Short mmCIF file of C-alpha atoms and ligand atoms in Angstrom, two decimals:
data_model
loop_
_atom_site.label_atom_id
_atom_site.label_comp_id
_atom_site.label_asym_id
_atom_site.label_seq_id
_atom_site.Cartn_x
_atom_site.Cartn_y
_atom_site.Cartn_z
CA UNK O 1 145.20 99.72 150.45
CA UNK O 2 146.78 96.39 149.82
CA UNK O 3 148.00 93.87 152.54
CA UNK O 4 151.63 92.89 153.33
CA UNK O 5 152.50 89.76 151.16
CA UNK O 6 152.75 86.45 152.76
CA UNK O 7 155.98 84.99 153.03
CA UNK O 8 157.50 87.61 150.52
CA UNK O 9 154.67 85.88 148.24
CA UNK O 10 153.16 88.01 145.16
CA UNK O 11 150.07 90.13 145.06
CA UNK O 12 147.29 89.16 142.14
CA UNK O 13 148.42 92.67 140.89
CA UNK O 14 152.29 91.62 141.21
CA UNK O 15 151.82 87.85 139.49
CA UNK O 16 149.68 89.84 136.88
CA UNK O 17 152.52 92.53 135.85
CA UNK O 18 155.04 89.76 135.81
CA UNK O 19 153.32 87.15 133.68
CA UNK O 20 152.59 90.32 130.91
CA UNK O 21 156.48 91.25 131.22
CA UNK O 22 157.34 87.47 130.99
CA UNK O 23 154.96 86.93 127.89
CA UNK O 24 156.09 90.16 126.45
CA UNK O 25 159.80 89.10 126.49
CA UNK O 26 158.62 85.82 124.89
CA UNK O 27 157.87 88.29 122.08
CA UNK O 28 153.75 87.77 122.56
CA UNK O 29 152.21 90.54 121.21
CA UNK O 30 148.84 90.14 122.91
CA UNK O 31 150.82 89.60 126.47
CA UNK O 32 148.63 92.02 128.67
CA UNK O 33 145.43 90.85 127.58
CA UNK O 34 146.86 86.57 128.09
CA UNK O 35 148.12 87.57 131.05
CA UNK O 36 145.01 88.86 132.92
CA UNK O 37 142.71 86.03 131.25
CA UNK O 38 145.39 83.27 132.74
CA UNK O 39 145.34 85.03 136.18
CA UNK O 40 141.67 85.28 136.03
CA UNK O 41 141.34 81.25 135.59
CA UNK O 42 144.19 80.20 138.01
CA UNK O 43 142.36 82.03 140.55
CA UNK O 44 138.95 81.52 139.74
CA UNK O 45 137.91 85.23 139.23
CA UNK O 46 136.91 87.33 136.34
CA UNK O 47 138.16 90.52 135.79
CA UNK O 48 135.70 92.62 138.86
CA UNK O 49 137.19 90.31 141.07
CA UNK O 50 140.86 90.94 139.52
CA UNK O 51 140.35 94.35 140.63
CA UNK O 52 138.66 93.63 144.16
CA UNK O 53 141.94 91.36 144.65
CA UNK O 54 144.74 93.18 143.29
CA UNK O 55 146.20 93.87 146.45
CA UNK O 56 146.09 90.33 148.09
CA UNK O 57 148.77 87.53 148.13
CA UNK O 58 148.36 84.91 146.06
CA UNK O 59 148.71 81.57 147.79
CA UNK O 60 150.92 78.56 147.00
CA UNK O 61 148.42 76.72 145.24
CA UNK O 62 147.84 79.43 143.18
CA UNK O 63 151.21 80.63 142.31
CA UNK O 64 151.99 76.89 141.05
CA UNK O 65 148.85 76.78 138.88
CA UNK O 66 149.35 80.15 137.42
CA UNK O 67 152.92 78.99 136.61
CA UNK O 68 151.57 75.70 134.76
CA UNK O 69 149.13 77.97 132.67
CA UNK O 70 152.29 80.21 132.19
CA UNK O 71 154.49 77.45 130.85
CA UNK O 72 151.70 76.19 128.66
CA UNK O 73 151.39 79.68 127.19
CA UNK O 74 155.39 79.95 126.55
CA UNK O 75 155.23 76.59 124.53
CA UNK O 76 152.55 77.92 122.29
CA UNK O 77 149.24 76.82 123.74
CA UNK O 78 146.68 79.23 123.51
CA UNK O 79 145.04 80.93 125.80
CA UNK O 80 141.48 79.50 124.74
CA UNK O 81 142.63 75.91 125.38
CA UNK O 82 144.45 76.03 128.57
CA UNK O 83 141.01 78.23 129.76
CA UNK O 84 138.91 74.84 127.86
CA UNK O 85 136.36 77.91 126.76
CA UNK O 86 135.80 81.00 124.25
CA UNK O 87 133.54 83.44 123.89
CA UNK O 88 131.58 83.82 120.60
CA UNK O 89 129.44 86.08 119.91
CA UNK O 90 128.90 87.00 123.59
CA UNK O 91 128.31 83.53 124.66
CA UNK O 92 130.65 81.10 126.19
CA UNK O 93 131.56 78.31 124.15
CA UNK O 94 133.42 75.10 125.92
CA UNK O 95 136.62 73.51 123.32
CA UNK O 96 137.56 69.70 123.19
CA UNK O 97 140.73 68.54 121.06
CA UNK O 98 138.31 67.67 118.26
CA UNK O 99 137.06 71.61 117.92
CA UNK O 100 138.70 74.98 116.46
CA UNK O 101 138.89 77.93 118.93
CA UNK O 102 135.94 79.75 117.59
CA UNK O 103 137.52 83.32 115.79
CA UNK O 104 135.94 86.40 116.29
CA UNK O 105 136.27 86.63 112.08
CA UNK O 106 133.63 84.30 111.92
CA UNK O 107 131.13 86.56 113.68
CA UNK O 108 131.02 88.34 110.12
CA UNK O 109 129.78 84.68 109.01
CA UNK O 110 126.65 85.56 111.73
CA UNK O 111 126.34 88.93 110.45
CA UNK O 112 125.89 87.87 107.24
CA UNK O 113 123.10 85.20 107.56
CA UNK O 114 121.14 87.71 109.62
CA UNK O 115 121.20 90.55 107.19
CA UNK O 116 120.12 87.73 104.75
CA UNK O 117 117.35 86.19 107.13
CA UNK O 118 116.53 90.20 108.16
CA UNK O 119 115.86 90.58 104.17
CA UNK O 120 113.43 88.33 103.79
CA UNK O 121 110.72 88.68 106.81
CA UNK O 122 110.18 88.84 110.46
CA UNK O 123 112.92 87.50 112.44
CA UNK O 124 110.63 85.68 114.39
CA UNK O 125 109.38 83.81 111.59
CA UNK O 126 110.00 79.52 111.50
CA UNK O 127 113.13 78.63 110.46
CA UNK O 128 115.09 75.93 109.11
CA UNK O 129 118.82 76.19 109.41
CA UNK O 130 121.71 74.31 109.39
CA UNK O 131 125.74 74.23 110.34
CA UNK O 132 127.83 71.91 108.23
CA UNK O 133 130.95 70.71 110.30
CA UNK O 134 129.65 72.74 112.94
CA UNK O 135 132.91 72.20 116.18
CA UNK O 136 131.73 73.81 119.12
CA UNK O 137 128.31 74.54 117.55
CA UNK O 138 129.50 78.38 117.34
CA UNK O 139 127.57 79.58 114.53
CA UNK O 140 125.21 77.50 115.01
CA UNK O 141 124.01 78.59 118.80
CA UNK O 142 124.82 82.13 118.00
CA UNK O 143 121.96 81.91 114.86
CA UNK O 144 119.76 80.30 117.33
CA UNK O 145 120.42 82.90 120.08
CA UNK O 146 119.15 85.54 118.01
CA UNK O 147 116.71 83.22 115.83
CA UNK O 148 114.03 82.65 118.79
CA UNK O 149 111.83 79.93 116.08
CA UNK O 150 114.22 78.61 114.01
CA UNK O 151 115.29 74.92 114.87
CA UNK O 152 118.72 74.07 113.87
CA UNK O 153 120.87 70.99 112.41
CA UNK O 154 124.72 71.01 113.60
CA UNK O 155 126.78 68.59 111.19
CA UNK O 156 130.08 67.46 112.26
CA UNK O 157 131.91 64.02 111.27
CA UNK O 158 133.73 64.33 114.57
CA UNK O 159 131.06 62.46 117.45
CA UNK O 160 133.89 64.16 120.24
CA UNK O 161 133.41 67.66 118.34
CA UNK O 162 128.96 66.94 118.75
CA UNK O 163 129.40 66.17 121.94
CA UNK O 164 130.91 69.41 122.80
CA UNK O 165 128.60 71.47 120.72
CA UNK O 166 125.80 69.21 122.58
CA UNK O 167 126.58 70.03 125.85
CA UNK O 168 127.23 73.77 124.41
CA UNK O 169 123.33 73.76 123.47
CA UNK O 170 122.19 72.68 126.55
CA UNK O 171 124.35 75.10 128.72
CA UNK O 172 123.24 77.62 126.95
CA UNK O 173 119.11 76.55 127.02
CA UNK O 174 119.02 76.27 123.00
CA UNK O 175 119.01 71.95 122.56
CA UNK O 176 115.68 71.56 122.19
CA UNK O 177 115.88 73.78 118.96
CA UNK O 178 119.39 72.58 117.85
CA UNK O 179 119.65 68.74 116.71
CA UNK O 180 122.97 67.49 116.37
CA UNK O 181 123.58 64.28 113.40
CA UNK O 182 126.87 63.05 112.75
CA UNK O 183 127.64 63.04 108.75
CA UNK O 184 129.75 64.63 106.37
CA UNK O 185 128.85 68.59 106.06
CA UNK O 186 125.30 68.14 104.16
CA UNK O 187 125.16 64.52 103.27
CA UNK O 188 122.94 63.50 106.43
CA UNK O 189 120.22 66.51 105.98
CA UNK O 190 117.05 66.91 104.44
CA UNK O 191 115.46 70.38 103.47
CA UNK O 192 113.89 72.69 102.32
CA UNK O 193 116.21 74.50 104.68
CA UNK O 194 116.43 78.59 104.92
CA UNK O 195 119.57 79.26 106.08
CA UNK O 196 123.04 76.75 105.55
CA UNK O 197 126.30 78.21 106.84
CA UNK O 198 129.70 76.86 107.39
CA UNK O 199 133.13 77.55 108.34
CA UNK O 200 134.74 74.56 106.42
CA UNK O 201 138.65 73.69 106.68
CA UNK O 202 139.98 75.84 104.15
CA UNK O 203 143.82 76.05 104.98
CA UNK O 204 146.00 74.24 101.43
CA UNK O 205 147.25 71.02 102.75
CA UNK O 206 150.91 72.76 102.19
CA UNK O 207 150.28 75.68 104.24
CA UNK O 208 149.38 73.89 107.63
CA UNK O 209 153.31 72.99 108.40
CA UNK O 210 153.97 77.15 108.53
CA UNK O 211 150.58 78.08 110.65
CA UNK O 212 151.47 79.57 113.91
CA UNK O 213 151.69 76.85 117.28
CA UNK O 214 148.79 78.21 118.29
CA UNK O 215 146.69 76.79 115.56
CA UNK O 216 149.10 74.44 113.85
CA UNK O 217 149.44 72.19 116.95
CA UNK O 218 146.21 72.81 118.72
CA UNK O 219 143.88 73.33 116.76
CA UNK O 220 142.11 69.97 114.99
CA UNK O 221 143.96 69.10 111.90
CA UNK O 222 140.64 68.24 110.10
CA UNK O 223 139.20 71.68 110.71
CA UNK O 224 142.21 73.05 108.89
CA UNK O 225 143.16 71.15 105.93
CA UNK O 226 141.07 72.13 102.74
CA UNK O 227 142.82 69.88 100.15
CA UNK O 228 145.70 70.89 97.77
CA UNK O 229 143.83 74.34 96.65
CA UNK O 230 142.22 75.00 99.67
CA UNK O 231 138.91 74.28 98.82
CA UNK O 232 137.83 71.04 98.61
CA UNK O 233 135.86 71.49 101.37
CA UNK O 234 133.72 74.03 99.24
CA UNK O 235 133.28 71.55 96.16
CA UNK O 236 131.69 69.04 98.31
CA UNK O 237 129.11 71.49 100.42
CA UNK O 238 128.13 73.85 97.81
CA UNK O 239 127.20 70.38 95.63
CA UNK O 240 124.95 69.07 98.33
CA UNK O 241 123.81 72.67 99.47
CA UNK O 242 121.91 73.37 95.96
CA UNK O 243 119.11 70.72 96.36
CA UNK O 244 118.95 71.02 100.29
CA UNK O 245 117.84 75.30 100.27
CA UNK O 246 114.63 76.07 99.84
CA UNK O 247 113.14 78.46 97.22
CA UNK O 248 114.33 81.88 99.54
CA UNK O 249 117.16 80.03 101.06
CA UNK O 250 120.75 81.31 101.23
CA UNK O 251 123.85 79.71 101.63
CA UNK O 252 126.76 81.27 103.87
CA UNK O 253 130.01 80.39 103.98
CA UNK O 254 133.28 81.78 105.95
CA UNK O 255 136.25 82.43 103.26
CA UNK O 256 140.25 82.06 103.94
CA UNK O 257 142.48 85.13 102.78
CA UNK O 258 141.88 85.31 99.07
CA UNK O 259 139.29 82.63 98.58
CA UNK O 260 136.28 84.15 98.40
CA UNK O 261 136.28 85.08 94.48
CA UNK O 262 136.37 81.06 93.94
CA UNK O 263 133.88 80.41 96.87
CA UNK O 264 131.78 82.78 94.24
CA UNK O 265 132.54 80.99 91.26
CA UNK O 266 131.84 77.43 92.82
CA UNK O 267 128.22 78.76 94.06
CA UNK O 268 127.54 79.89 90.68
CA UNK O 269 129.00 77.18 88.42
CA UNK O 270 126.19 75.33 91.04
CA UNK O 271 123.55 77.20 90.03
CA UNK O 272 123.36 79.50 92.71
CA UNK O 273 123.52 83.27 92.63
CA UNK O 274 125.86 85.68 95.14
CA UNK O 275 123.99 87.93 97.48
CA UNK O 276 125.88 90.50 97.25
CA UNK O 277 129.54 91.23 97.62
CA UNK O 278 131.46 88.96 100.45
CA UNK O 279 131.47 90.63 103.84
CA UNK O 280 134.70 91.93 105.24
CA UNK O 281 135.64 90.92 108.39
CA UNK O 282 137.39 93.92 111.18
CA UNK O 283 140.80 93.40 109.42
CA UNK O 284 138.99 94.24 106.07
CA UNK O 285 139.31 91.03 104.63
CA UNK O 286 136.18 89.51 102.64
CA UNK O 287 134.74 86.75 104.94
CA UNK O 288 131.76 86.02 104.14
CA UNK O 289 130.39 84.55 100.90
CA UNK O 290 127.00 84.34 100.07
CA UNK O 291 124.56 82.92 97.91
CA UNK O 292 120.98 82.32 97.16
CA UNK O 293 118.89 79.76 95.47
CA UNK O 294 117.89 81.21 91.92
CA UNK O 295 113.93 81.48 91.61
CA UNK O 296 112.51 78.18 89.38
N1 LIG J 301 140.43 80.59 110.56
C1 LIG J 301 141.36 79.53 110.79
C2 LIG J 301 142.75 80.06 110.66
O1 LIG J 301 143.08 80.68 109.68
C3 LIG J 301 141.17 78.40 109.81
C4 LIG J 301 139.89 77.74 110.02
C5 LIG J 301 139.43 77.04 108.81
O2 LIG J 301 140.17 76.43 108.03
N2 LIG J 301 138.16 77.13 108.62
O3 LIG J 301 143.52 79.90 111.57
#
């Protein structure tokens, strides 16, 4: 049974409805889902105590807050930033300006280096692995999460994006096994590694002025642009990649929409040899391109 409203104030349930309806109008097709998340943060509960609350009135302070996320929402923010966190791979990842909002595509990118890693031994075997331009460390920590001795290298030229995937390591007890070095993708590594993997910029320098708000103005401009084609973020990784895996090691990269048949041909024309067909992501598009070292 829920309790009267305060001075004619809204109920969590209410200020819920009406934040989906007024998202909705705003023609926001994932409206419900925003709604409750924003809610959620402006009062400091998850989505139990959503349910435990419905019935109460929110208070002042927390009607104006809820409005602030609300307006932040309407002018294209997304819902990731105004929360400063994402969940990847089921663990909570904070953002900073200088990181991308990790995608739940790039979980395929995951997938992928495990069925690799899963190929070739125990998964409890020592383990060399590395992230170039790694953000928020997402792929990164997720590998190491499920990796229990591999040590890992995050790469990122950004020192604000290291920092975040620093304190990301730590909050999630994997920095002593991740070591984060500022460079550009591969160029401040040594190997023999096992396992690269990236999610490089791969947007064409063109296409960025028609992205959505969401990621055109929030997301970090560097961790978009890929050059003219798109892919001069490839050229440079797969280059330094060759010499860096070791003689079982396997390179893994996450594809834009249409890219990963010259992803292939790059790793090739490198010397290295696809593992397979790219991965598909949910939406069925291929994802994930991989590659190993040929034998000498
Ligand atoms: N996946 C991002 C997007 O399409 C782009 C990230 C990237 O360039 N790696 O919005």
């Amino acid at each position: 049974m829920s309790e009267p409203a305060d001075n004619g104030s809204q109920t969590v349930e209410a200020a819920r409805r009406a934040l989906s309806a007024r998202l909705q109008a705003a023609g926001n097709d994932s409206a419900e889902l925003d709604a409750r998340f924003l809610v959620g943060a402006a009062l400091g509960l998850d989505l139990t105590g959503m349910i435990t609350a419905a019935g109460r009135a929110i208070t002042r302070d927390e009607s104006n807050r809820l409005d602030g996320f609300a307006q932040r929402r309407l002018a294209g923010e997304p819902v990731a930033r105004i929360l400063g966190m994402r969940e990847f791979w089921g663990l909570p990842l904070t953002l900073s300006a200088a990181t991308l909002v990790p995608r739940p595509d790039t979980e395929t990118v995951v997938e992928r280096a495990l069925e690799l890693l899963r190929a070739g031994g125990p998964i409890d075997r020592t383990l060399q692995i590395a992230d170039l331009g790694t953000g928020t460390g997402a792929i990164l920590l997720a590998l190491l999460s499920e990796l229990p001795n591999a040590h890992g290298f995050g790469t990122d030229i950004s020192e604000a994006a290291l920092q975040t995937a620093r304190e990301n390591a730590s909050r999630l007890g994997l920095a002593d096994r991740a070591t984060f070095i500022a460079c550009d993708y591969a160029s401040g590594l040594t190997g023999p590694l096992d396992l690269i993997v990236s999610n490089p910029p791969y947007i064409r320098s063109a296409d960025i002025a028609g992205l959505a708000i969401e990621v055109r103005d929030h997301d970090p401009h560097a961790a978009l642009d890929g050059g003219p084609d798109g892919l001069d973020a490839y050229r440079a990784l797969i280059a330094q990649s060759v010499s860096l895996l070791g003689p079982n090691g396997s390179l893994v990269v996450e594809a834009g929409q249409g890219q990963s048949g010259d992803i292939e041909a790059l790793m090739t024309a490198a010397g290295l040899s696809p593992a397979g067909p790219p991965k598909a992501d949910l939406g069925g598009i291929p994802r994930a391109v991989s590659a190993c070292r040929l034998p000498r």
